[in-house]
mmCIF file of C-alpha atoms and ligand atoms in Angstrom:
data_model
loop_
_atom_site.group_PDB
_atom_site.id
_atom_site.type_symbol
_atom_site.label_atom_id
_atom_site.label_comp_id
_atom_site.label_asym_id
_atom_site.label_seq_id
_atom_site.Cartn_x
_atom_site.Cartn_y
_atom_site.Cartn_z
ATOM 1 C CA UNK A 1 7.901 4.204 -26.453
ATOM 2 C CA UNK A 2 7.191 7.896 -25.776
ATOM 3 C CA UNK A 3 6.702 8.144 -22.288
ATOM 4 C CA UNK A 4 9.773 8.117 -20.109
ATOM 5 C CA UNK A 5 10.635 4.579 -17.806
ATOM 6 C CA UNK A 6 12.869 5.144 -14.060
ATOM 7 C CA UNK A 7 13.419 2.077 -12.081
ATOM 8 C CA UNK A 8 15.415 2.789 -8.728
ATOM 9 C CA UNK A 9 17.645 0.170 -7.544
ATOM 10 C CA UNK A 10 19.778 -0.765 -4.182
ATOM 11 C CA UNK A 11 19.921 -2.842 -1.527
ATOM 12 C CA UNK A 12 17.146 -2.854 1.317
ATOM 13 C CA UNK A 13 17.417 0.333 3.415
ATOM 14 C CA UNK A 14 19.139 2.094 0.588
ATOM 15 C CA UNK A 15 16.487 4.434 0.696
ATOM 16 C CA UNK A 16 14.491 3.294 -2.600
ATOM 17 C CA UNK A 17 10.885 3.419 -1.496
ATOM 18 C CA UNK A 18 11.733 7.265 0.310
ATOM 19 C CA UNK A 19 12.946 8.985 -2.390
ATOM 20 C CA UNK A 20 10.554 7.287 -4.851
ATOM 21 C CA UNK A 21 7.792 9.164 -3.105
ATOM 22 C CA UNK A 22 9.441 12.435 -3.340
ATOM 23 C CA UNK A 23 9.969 12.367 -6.936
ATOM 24 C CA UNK A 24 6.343 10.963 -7.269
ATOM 25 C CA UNK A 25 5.005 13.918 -5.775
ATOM 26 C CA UNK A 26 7.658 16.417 -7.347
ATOM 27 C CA UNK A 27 6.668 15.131 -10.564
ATOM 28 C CA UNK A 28 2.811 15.340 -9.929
ATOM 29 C CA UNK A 29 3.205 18.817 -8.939
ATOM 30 C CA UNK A 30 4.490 20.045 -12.402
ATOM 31 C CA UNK A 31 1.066 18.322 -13.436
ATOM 32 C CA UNK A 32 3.084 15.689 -14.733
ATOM 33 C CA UNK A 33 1.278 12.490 -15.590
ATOM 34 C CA UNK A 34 3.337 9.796 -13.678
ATOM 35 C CA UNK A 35 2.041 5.759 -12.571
ATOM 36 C CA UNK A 36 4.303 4.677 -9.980
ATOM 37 C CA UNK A 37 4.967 0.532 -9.648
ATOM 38 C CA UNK A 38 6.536 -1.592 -7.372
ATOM 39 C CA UNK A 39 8.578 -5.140 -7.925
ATOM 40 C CA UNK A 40 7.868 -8.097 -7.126
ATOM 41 C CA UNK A 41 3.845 -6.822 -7.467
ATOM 42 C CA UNK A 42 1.751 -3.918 -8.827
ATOM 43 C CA UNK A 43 -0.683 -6.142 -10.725
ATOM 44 C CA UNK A 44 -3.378 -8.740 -9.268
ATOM 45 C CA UNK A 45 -1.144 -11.489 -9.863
ATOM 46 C CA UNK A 46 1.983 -9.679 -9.289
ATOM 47 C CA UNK A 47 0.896 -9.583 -5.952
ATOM 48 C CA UNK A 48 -0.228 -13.285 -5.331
ATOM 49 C CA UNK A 49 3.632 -14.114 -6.463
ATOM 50 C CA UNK A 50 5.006 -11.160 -3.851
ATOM 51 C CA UNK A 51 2.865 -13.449 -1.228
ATOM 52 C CA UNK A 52 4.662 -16.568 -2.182
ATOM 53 C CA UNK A 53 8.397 -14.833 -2.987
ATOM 54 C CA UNK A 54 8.083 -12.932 0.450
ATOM 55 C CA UNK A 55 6.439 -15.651 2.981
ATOM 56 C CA UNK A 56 8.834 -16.998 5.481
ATOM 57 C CA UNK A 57 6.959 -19.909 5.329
ATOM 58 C CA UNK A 58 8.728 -20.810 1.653
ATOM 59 C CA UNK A 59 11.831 -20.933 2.730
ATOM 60 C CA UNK A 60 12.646 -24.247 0.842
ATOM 61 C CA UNK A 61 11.536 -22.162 -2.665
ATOM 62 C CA UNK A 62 14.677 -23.363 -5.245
ATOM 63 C CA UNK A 63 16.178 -20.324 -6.674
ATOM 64 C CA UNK A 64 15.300 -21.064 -9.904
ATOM 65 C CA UNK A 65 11.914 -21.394 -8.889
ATOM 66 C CA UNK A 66 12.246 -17.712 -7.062
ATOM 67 C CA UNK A 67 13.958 -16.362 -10.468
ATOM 68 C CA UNK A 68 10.987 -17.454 -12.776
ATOM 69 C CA UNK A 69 8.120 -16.381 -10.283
ATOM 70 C CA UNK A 70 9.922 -12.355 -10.037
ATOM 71 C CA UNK A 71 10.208 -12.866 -14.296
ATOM 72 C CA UNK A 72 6.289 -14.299 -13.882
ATOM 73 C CA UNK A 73 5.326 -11.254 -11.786
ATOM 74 C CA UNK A 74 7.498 -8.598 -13.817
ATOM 75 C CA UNK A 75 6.161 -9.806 -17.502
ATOM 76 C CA UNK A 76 2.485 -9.118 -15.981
ATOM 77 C CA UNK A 77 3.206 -5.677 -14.922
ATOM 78 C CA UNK A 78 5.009 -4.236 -18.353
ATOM 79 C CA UNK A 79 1.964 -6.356 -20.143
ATOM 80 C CA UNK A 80 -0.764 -4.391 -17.743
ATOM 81 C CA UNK A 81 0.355 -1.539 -16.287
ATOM 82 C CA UNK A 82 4.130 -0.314 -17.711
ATOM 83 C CA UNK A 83 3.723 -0.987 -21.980
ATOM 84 C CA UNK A 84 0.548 0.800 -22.074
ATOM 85 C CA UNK A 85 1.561 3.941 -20.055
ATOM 86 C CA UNK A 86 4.565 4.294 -21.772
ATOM 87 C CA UNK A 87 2.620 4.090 -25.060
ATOM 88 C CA UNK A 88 0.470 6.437 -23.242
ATOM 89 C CA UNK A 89 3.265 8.925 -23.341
ATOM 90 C CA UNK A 90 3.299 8.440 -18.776
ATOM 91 C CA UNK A 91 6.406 8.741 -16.911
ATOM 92 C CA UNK A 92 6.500 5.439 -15.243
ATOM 93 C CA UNK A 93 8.411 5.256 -12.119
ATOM 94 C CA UNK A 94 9.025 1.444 -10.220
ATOM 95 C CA UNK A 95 10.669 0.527 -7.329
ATOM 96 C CA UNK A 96 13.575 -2.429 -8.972
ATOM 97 C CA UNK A 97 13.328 -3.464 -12.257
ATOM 98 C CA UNK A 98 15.411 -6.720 -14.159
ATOM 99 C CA UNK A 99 18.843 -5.036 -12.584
ATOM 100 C CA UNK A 100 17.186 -6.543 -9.324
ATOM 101 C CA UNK A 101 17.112 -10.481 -10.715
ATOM 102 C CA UNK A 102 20.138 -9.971 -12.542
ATOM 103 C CA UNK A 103 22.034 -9.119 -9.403
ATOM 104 C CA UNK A 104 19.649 -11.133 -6.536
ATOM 105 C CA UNK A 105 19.648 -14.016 -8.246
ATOM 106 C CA UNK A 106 22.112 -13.967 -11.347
ATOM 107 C CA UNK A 107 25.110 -12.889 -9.246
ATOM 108 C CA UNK A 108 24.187 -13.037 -5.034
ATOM 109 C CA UNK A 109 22.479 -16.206 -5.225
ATOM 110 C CA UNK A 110 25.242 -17.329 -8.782
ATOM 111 C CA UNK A 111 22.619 -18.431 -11.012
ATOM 112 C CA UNK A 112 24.455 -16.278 -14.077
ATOM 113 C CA UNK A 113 24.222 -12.964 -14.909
ATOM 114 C CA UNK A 114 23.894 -13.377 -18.824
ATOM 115 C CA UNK A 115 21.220 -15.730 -18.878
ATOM 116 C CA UNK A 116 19.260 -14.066 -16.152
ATOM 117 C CA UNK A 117 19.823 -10.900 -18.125
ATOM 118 C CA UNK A 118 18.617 -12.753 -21.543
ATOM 119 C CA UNK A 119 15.483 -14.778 -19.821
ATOM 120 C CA UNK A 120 14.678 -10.848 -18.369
ATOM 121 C CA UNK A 121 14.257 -9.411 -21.315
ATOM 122 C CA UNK A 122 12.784 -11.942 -22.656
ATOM 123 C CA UNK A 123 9.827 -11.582 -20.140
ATOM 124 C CA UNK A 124 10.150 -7.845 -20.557
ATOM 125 C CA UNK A 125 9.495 -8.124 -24.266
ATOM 126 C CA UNK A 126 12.619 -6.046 -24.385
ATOM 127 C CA UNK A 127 11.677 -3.447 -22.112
ATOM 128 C CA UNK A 128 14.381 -1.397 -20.576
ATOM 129 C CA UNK A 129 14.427 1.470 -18.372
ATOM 130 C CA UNK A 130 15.534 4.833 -19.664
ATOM 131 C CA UNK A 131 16.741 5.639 -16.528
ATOM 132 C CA UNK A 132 18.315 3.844 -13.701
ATOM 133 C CA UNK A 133 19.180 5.705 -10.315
ATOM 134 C CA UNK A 134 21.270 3.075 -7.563
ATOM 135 C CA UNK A 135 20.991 4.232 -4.670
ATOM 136 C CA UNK A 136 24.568 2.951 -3.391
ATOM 137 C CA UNK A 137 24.888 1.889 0.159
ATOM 138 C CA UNK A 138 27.266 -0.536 1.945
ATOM 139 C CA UNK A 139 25.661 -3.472 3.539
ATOM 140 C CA UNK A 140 26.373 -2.593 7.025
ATOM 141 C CA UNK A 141 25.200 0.649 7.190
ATOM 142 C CA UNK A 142 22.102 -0.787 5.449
ATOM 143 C CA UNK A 143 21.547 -3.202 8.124
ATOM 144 C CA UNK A 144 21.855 -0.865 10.616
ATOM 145 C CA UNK A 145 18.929 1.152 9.187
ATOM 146 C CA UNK A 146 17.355 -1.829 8.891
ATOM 147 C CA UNK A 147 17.635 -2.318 12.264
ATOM 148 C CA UNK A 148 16.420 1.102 13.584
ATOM 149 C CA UNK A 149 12.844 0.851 11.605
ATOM 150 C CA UNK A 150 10.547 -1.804 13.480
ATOM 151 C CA UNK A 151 9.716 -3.270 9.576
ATOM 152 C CA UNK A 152 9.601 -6.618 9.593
ATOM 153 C CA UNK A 153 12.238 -8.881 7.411
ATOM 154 C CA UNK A 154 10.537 -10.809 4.427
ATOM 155 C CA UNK A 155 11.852 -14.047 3.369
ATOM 156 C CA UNK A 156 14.989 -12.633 0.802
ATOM 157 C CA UNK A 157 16.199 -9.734 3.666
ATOM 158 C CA UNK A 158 16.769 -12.334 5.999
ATOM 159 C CA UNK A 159 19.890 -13.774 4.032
ATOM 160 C CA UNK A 160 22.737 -13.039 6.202
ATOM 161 C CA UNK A 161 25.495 -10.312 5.456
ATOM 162 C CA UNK A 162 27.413 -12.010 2.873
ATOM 163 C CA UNK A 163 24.754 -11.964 0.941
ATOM 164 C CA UNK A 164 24.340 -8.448 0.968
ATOM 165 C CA UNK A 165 28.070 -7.768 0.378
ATOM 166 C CA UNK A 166 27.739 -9.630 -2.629
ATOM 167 C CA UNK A 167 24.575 -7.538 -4.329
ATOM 168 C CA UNK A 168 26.197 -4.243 -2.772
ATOM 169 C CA UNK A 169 29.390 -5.523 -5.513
ATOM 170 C CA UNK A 170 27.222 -6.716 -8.165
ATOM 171 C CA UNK A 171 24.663 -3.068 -8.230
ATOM 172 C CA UNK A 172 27.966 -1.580 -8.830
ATOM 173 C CA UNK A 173 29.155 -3.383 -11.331
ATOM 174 C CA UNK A 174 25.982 -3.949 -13.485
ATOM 175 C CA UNK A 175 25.848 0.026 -13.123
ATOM 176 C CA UNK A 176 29.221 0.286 -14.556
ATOM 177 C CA UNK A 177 28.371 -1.746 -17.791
ATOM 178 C CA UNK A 178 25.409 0.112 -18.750
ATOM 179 C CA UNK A 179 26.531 3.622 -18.035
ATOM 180 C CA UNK A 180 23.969 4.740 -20.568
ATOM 181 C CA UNK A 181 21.138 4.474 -17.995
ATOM 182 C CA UNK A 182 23.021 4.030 -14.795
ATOM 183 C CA UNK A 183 23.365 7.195 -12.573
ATOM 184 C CA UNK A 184 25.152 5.865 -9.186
ATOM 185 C CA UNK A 185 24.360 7.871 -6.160
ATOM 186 C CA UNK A 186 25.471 7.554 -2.078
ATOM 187 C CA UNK A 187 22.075 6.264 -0.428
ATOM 188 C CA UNK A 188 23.964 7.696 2.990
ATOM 189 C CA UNK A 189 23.958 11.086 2.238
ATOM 190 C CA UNK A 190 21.174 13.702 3.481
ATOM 191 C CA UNK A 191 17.713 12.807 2.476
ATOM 192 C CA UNK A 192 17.204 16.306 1.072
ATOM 193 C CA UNK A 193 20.122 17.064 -1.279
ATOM 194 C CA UNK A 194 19.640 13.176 -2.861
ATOM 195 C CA UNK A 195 16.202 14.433 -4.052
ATOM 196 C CA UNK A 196 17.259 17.664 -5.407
ATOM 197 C CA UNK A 197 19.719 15.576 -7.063
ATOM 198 C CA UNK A 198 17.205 13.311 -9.046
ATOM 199 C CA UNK A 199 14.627 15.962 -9.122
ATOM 200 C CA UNK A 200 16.478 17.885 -11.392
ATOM 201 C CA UNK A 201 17.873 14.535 -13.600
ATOM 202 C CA UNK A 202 15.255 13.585 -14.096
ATOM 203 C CA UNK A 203 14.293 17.204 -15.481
ATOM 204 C CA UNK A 204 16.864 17.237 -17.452
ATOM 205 C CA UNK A 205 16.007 14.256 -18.971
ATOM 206 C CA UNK A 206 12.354 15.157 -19.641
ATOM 207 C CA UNK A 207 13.267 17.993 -21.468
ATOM 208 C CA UNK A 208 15.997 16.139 -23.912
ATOM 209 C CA UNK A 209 13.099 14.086 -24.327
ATOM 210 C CA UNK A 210 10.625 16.916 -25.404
ATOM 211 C CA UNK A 211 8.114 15.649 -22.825
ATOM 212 C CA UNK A 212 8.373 18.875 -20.890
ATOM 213 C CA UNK A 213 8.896 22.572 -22.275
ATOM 214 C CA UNK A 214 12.444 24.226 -21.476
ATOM 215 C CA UNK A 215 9.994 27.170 -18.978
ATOM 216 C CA UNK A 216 8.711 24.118 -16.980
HETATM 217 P P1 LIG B 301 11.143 -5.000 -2.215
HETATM 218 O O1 LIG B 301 9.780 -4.945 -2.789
HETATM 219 O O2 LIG B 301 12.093 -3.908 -2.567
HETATM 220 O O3 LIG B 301 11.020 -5.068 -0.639
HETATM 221 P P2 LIG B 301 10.219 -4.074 0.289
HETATM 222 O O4 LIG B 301 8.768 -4.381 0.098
HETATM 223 O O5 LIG B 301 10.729 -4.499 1.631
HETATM 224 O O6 LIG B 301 10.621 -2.705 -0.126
HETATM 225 O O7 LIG B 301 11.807 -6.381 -2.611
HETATM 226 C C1 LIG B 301 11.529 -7.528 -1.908
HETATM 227 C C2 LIG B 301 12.741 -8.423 -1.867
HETATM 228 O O8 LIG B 301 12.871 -9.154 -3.087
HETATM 229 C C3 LIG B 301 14.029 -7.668 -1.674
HETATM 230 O O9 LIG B 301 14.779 -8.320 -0.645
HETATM 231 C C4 LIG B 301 14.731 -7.796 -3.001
HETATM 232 C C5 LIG B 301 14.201 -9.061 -3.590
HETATM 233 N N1 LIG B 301 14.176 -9.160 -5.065
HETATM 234 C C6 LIG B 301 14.914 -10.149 -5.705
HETATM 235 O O10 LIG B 301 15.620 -10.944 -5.071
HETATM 236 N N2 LIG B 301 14.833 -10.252 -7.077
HETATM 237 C C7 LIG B 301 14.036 -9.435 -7.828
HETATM 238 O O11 LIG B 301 13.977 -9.570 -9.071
HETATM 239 C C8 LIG B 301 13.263 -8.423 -7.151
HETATM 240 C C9 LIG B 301 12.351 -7.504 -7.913
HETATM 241 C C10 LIG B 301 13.364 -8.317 -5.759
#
């Protein structure tokens, strides 16, 4: 692929869908040609399944059931929107990626990392991000924030604490296997100096790439 793929991972509250935005319009102002995505959605039918993941109302769903609807809505949105910008030669930027399933539902809810790792790239078509920032924050400190913002709780962020305890773990250690991609950072420090910090990876990693000149 020549374009360039960033997911952002962490747990709700972590500060994802903030400093997505920033680098969005960082990015755009270098006249940088970016398509920005979100999980579970960012297609037609992507966001049918969000309705039926996210509804309170489906509270019964099985979690194997939940695991093959975000796989259903994630193979339509590298097959319509992801594949062909990166063939494109776009930076594609989306808010969680397969780390999400493999640690929601492969580790928090124990349905097995591995396979949940194999079925994901198997819906992918082998798709994997070239870059992966976690935005690291404990679970209490993420509820908290949670708690200050008057958004509403969908269907997953009402699992109680242990829950999050468990995918605040498992981010870390999924990180730690694929260092390759991974860059950890704290999601509790200052909103300003956690963009500067992946502005200028990301930067860095457009110009190893040749997809932007060394006088940027
Ligand atoms: P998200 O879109 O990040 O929520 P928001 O719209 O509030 O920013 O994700 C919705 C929820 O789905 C979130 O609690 C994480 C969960 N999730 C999974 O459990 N597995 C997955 O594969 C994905 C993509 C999300």
């Amino acid at each position: 692929m020549k374009g360039l793929f960033i997911t952002f991972e962490g747990l709700d509250g972590s500060g994802k869908t903030t400093q997505i935005r920033i680098l969005y319009d960082f990015l755009k102002e270098k006249s940088l040609d970016v398509v920005l995505t979100r999980e579970p959605g960012g297609t037609e039918i992507g966001s049918k399944i969000r309705n039926i993941l996210l509804n309170k109302k489906n509270k019964g769903i099985s979690s194997r059931t939940e695991t093959l609807l975000f796989l259903a809505s994630r193979a339509e949105l590298v097959s319509k929107v992801i594949s062909p910008a990166l063939k494109e030669g776009k930076i594609v930027i989306c808010d969680r990626f397969f780390d999400s399933t493999v640690v929601y539902q492969g580790i928090a809810r124990e349905l097995g990392e591995d396979r949940i790792l194999e079925m994901s790239l198997w819906a992918t078509a082998d798709i994997v991000p070239d870059l992966t920032f976690l935005l690291s924050i404990k679970a209490d400190i993420c509820e908290e924030r949670m708690q200050v913002t008057s958004k509403q709780k969908d269907r997953i962020e009402m699992e109680k604490n242990y829950f999050k305890e468990k995918i605040y773990r498992g981010y870390l250690k999924i990180a730690r296997l694929n260092k390759n991609r991974f860059i950890i950072l704290d999601g509790g420090q200052d909103k300003l100096s956690l963009s500067q910090k992946i502005g200028s990876k990301v930067l860095n990693v457009l110009i190893e790439k040749g997809l932007l000149g060394k006088d940027y």
